[in-house]
mmCIF file of C-alpha atoms in Angstrom:
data_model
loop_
_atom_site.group_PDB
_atom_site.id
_atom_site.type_symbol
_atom_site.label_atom_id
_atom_site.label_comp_id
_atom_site.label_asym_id
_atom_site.label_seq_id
_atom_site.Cartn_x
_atom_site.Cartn_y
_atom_site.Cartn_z
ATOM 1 C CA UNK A 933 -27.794 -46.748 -64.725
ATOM 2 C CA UNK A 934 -27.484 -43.933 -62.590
ATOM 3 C CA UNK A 935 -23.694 -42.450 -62.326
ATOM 4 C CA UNK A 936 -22.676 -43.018 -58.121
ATOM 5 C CA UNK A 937 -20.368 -40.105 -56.839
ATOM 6 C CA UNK A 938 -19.296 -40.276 -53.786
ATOM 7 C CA UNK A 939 -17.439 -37.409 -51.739
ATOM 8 C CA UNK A 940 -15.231 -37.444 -49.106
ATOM 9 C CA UNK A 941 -15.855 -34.513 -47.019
ATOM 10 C CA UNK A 942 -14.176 -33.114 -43.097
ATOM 11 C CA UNK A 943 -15.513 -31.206 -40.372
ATOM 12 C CA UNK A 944 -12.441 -29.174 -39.471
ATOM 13 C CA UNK A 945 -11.608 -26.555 -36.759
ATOM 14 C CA UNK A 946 -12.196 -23.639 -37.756
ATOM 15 C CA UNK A 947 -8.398 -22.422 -38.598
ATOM 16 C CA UNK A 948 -8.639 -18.766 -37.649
ATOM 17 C CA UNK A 949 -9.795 -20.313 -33.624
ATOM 18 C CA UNK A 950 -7.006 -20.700 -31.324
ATOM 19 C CA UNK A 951 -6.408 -24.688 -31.849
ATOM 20 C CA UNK A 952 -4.730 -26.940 -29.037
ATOM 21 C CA UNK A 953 -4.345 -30.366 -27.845
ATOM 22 C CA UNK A 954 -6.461 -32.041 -25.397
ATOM 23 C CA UNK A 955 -5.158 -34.144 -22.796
ATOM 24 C CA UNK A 956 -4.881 -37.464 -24.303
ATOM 25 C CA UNK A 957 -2.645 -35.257 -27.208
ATOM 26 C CA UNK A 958 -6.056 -35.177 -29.651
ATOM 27 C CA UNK A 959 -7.516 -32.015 -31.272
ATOM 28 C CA UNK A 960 -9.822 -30.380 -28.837
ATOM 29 C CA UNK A 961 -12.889 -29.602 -30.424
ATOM 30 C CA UNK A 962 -14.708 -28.276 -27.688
ATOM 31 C CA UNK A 963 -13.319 -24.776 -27.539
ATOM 32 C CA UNK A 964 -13.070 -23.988 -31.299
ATOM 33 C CA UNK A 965 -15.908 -23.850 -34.028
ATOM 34 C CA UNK A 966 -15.755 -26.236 -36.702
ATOM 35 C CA UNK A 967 -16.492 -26.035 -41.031
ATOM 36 C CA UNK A 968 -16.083 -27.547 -43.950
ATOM 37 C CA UNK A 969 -12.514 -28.222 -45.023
ATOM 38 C CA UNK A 970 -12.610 -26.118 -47.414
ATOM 39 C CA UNK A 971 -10.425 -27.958 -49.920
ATOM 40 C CA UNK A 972 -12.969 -30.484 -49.548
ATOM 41 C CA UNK A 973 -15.280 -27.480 -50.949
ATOM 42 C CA UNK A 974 -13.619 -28.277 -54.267
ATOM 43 C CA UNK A 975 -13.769 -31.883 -54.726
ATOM 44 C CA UNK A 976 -17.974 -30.758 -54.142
ATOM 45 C CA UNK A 977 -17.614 -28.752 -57.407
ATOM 46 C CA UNK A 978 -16.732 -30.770 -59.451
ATOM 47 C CA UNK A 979 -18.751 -33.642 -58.090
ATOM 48 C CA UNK A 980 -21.471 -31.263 -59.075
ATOM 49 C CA UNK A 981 -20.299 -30.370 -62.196
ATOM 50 C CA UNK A 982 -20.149 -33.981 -63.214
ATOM 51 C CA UNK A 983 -23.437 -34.790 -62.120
ATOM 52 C CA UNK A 984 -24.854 -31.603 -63.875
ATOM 53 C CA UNK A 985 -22.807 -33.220 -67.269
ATOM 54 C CA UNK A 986 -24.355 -36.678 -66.997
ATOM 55 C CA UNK A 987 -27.305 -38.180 -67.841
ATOM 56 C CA UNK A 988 -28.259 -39.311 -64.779
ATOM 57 C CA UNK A 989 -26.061 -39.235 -61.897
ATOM 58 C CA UNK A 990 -26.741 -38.725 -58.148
ATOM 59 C CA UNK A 991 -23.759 -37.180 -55.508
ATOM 60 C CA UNK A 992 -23.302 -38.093 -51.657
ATOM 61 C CA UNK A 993 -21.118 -37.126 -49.233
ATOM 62 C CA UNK A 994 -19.327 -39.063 -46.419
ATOM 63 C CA UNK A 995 -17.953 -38.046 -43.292
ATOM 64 C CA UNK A 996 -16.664 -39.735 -40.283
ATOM 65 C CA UNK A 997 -17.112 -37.216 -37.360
ATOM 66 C CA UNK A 998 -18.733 -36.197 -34.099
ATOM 67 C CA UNK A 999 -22.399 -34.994 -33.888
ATOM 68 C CA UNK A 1000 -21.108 -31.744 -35.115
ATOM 69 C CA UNK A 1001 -20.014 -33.054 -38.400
ATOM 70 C CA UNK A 1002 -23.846 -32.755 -39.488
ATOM 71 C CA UNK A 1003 -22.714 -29.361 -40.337
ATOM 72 C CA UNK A 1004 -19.985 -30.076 -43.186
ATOM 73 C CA UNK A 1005 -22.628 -32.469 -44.567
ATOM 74 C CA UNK A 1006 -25.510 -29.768 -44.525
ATOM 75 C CA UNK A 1007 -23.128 -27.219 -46.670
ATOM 76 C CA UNK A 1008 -22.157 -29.652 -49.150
ATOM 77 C CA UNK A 1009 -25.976 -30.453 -49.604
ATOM 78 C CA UNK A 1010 -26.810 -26.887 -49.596
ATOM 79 C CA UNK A 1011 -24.442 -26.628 -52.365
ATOM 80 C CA UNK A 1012 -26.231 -29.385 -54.252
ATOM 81 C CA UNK A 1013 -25.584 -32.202 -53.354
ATOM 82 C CA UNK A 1014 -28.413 -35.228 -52.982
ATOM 83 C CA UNK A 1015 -27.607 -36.819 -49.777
ATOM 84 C CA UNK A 1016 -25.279 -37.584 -47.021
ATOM 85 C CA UNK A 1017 -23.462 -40.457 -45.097
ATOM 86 C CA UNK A 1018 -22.443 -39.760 -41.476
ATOM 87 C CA UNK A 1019 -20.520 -42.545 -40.057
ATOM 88 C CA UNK A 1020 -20.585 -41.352 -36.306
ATOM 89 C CA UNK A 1021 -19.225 -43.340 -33.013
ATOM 90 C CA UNK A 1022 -17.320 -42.972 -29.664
ATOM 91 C CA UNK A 1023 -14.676 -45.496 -30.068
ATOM 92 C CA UNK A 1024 -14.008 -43.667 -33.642
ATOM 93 C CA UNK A 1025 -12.117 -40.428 -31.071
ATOM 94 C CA UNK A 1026 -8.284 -40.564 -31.694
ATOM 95 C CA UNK A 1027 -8.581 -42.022 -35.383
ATOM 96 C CA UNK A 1028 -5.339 -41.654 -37.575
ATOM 97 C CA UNK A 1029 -5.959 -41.676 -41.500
ATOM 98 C CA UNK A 1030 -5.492 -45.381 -41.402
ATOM 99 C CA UNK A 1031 -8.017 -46.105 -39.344
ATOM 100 C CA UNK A 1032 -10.082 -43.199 -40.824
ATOM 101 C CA UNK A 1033 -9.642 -44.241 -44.506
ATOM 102 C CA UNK A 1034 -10.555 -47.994 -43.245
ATOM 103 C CA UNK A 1035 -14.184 -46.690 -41.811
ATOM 104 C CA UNK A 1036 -14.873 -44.695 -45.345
ATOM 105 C CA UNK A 1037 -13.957 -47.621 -47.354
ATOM 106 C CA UNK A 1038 -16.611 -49.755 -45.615
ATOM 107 C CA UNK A 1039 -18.971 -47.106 -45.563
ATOM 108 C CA UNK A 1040 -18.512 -46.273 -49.259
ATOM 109 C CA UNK A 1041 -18.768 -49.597 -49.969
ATOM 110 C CA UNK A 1042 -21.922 -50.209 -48.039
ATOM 111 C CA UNK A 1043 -23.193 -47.115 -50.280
ATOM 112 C CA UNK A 1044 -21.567 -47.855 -53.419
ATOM 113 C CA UNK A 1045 -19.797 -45.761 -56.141
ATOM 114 C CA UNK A 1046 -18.913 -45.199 -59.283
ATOM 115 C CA UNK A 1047 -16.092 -42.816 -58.377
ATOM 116 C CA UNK A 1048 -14.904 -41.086 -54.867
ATOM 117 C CA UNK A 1049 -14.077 -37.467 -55.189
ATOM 118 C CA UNK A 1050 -11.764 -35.888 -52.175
ATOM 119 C CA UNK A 1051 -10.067 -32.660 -51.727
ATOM 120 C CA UNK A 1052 -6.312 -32.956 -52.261
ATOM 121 C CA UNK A 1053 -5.997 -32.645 -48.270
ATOM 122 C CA UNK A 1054 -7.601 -31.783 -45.065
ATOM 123 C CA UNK A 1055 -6.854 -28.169 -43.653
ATOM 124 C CA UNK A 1056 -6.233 -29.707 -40.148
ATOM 125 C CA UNK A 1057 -4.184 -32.315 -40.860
ATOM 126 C CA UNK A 1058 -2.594 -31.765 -44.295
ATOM 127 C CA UNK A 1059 -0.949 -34.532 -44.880
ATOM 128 C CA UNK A 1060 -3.033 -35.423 -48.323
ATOM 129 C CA UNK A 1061 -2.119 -39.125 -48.375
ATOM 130 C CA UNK A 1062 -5.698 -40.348 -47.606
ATOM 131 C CA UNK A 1063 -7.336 -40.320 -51.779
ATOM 132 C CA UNK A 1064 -4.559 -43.197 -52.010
ATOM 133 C CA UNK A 1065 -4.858 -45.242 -49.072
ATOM 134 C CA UNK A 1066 -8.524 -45.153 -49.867
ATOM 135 C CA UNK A 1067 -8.013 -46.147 -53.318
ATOM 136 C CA UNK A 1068 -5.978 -49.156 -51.951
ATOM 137 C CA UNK A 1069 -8.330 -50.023 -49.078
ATOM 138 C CA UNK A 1070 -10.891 -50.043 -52.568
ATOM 139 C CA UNK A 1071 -8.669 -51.774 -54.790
ATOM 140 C CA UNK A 1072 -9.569 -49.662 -57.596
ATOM 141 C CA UNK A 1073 -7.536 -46.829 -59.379
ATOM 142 C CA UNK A 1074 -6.415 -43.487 -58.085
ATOM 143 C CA UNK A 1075 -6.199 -40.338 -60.490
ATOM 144 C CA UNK A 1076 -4.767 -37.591 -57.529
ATOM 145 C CA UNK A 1077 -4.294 -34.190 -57.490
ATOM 146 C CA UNK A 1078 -6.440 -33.078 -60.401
ATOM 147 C CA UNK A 1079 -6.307 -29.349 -61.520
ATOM 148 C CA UNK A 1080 -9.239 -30.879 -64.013
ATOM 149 C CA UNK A 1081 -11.487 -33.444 -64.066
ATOM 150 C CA UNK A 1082 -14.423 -35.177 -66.050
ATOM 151 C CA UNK A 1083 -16.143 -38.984 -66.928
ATOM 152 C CA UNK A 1084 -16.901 -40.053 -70.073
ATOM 153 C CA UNK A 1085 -17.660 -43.627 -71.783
ATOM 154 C CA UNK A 1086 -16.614 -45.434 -68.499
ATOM 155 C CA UNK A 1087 -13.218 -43.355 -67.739
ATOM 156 C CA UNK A 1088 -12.510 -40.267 -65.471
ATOM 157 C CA UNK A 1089 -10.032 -37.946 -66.914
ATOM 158 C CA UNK A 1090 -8.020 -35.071 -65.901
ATOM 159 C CA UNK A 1091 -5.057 -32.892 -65.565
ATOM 160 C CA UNK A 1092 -2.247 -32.792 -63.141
ATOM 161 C CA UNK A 1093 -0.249 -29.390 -63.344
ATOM 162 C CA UNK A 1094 3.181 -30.125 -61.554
ATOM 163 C CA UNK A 1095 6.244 -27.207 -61.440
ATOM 164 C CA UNK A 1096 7.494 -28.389 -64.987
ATOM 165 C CA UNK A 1097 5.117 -30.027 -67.394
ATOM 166 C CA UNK A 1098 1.351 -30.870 -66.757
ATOM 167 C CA UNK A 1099 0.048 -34.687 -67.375
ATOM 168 C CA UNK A 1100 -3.165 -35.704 -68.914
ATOM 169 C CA UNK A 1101 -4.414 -39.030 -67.049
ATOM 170 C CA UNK A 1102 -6.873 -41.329 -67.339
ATOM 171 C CA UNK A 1103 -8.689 -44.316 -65.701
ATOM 172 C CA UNK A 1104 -11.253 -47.087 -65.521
ATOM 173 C CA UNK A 1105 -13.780 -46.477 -63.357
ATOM 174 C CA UNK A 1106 -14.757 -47.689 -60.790
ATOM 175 C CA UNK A 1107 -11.990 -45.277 -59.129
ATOM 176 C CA UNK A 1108 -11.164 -42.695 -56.841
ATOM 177 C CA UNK A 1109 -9.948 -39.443 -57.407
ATOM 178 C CA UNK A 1110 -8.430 -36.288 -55.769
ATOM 179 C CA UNK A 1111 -9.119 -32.514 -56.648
ATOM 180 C CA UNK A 1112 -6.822 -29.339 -56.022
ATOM 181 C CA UNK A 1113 -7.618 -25.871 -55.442
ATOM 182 C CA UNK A 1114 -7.199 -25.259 -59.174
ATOM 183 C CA UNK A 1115 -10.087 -26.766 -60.206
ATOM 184 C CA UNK A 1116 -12.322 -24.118 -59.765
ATOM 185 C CA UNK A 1117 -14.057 -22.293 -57.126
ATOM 186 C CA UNK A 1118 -16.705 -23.699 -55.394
ATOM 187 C CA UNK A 1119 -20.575 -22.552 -55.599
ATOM 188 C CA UNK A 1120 -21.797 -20.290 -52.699
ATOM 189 C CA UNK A 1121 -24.778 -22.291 -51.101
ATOM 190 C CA UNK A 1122 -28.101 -20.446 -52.588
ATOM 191 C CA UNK A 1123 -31.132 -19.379 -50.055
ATOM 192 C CA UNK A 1124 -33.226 -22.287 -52.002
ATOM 193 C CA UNK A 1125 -30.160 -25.017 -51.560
ATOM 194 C CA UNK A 1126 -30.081 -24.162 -47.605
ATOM 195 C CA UNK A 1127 -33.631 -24.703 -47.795
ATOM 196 C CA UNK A 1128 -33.596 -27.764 -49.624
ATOM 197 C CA UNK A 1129 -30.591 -29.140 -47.645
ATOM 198 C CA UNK A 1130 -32.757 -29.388 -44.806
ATOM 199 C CA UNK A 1131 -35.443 -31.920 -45.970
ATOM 200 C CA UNK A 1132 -32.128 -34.238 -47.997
ATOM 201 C CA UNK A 1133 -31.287 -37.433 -46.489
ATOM 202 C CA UNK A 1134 -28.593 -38.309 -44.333
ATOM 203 C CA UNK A 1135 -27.897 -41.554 -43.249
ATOM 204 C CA UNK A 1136 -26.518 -42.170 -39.204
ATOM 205 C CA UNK A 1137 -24.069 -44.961 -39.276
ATOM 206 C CA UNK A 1138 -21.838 -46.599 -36.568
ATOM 207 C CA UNK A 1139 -18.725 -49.292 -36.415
ATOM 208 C CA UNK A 1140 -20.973 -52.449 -36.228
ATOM 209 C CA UNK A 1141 -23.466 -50.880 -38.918
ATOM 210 C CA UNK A 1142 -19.725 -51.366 -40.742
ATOM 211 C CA UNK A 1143 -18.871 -54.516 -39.634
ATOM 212 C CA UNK A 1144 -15.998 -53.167 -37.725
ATOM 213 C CA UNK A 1145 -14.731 -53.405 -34.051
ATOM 214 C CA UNK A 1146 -13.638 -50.607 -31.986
ATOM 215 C CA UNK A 1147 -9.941 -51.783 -31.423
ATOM 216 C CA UNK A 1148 -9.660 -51.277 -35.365
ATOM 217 C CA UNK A 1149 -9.924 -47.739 -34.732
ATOM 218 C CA UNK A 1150 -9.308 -44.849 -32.499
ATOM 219 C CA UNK A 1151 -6.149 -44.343 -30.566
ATOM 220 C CA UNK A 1152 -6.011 -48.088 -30.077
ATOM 221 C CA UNK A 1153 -6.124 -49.181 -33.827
ATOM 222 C CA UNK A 1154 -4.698 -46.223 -35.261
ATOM 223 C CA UNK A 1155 -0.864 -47.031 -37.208
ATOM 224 C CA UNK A 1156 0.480 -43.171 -35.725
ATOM 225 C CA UNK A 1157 0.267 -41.465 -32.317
ATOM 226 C CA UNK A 1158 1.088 -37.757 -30.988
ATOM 227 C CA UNK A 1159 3.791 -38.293 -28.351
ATOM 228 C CA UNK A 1160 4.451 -34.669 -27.344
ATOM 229 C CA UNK A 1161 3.420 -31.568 -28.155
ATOM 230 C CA UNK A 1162 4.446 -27.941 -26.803
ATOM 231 C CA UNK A 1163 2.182 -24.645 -26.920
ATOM 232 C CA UNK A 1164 3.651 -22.635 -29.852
ATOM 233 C CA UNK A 1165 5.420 -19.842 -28.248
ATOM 234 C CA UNK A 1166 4.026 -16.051 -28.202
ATOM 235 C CA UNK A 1167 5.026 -13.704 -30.794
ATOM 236 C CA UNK A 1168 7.696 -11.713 -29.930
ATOM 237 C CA UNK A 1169 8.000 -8.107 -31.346
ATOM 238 C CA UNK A 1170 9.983 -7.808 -34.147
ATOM 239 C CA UNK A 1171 13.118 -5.961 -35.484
ATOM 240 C CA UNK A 1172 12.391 -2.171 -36.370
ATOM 241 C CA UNK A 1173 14.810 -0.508 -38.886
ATOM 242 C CA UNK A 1174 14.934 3.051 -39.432
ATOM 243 C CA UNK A 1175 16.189 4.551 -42.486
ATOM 244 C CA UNK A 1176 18.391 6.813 -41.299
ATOM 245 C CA UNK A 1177 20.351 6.538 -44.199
ATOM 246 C CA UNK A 1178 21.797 3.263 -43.787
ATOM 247 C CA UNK A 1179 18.096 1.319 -44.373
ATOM 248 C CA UNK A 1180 18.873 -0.538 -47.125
ATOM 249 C CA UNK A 1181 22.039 -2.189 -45.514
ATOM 250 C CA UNK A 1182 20.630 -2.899 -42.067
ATOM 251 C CA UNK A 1183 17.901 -4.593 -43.873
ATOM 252 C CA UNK A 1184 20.114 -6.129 -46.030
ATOM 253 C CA UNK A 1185 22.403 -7.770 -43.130
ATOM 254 C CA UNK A 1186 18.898 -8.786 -40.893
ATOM 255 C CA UNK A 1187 17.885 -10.713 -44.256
ATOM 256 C CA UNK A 1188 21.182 -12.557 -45.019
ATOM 257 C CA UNK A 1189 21.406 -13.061 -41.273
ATOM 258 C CA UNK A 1190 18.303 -15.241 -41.647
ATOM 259 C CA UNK A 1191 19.741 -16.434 -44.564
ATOM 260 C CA UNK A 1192 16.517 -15.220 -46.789
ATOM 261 C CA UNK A 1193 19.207 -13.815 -49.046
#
């Protein structure tokens, strides 16, 4: 039986754009290109590289986006993956990771899987709690924050590197795991893959495709809500210290000042 990976991928603003708030306290996509998180790049890697060490083994990605999230799924299946899972819908605007993690569940269910593969955060929101949730959503093990990763006999596998020791970890699939920036760079799309990508499948899904109702998610079923937020203020110039002989003090006091010393 063909191995099911499943990926968890984001359509992101683009992080060097100038980013603000809309008026109901949201992102606003609308003035700022979007990507590929690209820590979600990695957890495509080593999808890949799993799928290349199997047997048989076929890789999709997932997303839960606007129209423009096509684009996130069309690099990750220009990278090599085999097709792609949009879950797209109006009532989906405003959705927190609980309500986001409770729309991939259903759609990864609906798709089925082996093992889900995410990036150990989003580059938007960075708040890296989402492999879990989903994992509980799932009920099935999580194995987060892999530097390394592989499946064998029924098990995924891997290594989490923390400040003092590294741990070697292992569960029972089926499960879901999470994938750091140390697990090795991602492929660079080839002209043939961006070819390919274009003819791959990718499934259009919305709430009642899901089974859900829109007061499960959105701003109205979301757990967390943005209550305020301020424009971060302009950069002001900075401190200039000329060595005049006395340098190394002046710079000196200015750093224990701001207590960086």
């Amino acid at each position: 039986m063909s191995l099911r990976i499943v990926v968890c991928v984001k359509y992101v603003p683009d992080a060097t754009g100038d980013r603000h708030f809309a008026d109901d306290l949201t992102v606003d996509r609308d003035d700022v290109d979007g990507l590929l998180s690209e820590l979600d790049e990695y957890a495509v890697e080593q999808a890949l590289q799993i799928a290349e060490e199997a047997d048989d083994a076929e890789v999709t990605v997932v997303t839960v986006g606007p129209e423009d999230a096509k684009d996130a799924l069309r690099k990750a299946l220009s990278m090599g993956a085999d097709k792609a899972v949009h879950v797209e819908d109006d009532d989906l605007h405003g959705s927190d990771v609980m309500a986001t993690s409770l729309v991939l569940a259903k759609a990864i269910e609906k798709t089925g899987y082996d093992v889900v593969i995410a990036g150990m955060a989003s580059t938007d929101g960075v708040m890296g709690v989402l492999p879990a949730i989903l994992a509980e959503r799932l009920g099935v093990p999580q194995v987060t924050l892999l530097s390394e990763v592989g499946i064998e006999d029924g098990k995924v596998t891997g290594r989490r590197d923390g400040d003092t020791a590294s741990e070697q970890l292992e569960a029972s699939l089926p499960a879901v795991v999470s994938v750091t920036d140390q697990s090795g760079e991602a492929r660079y799309p080839s002209f043939k893959g961006i070819m390919a990508a274009k003819k791959k499948p990718v499934e259009s899904l919305d709430l009642s495709d899901l089974g859900l109702e829109a007061g499960e998610v959105g701003l109205e079923g979301s757990w967390t809500a943005v209550d305020s937020a301020t424009e971060r203020p302009a950069r002001t110039a900075g401190t200039i210290v000329k060595d005049e002989g006395e340098g190394g003090r002046q710079l000196a006091g200015f750093l224990a000042e701001q207590k960086f010393i």
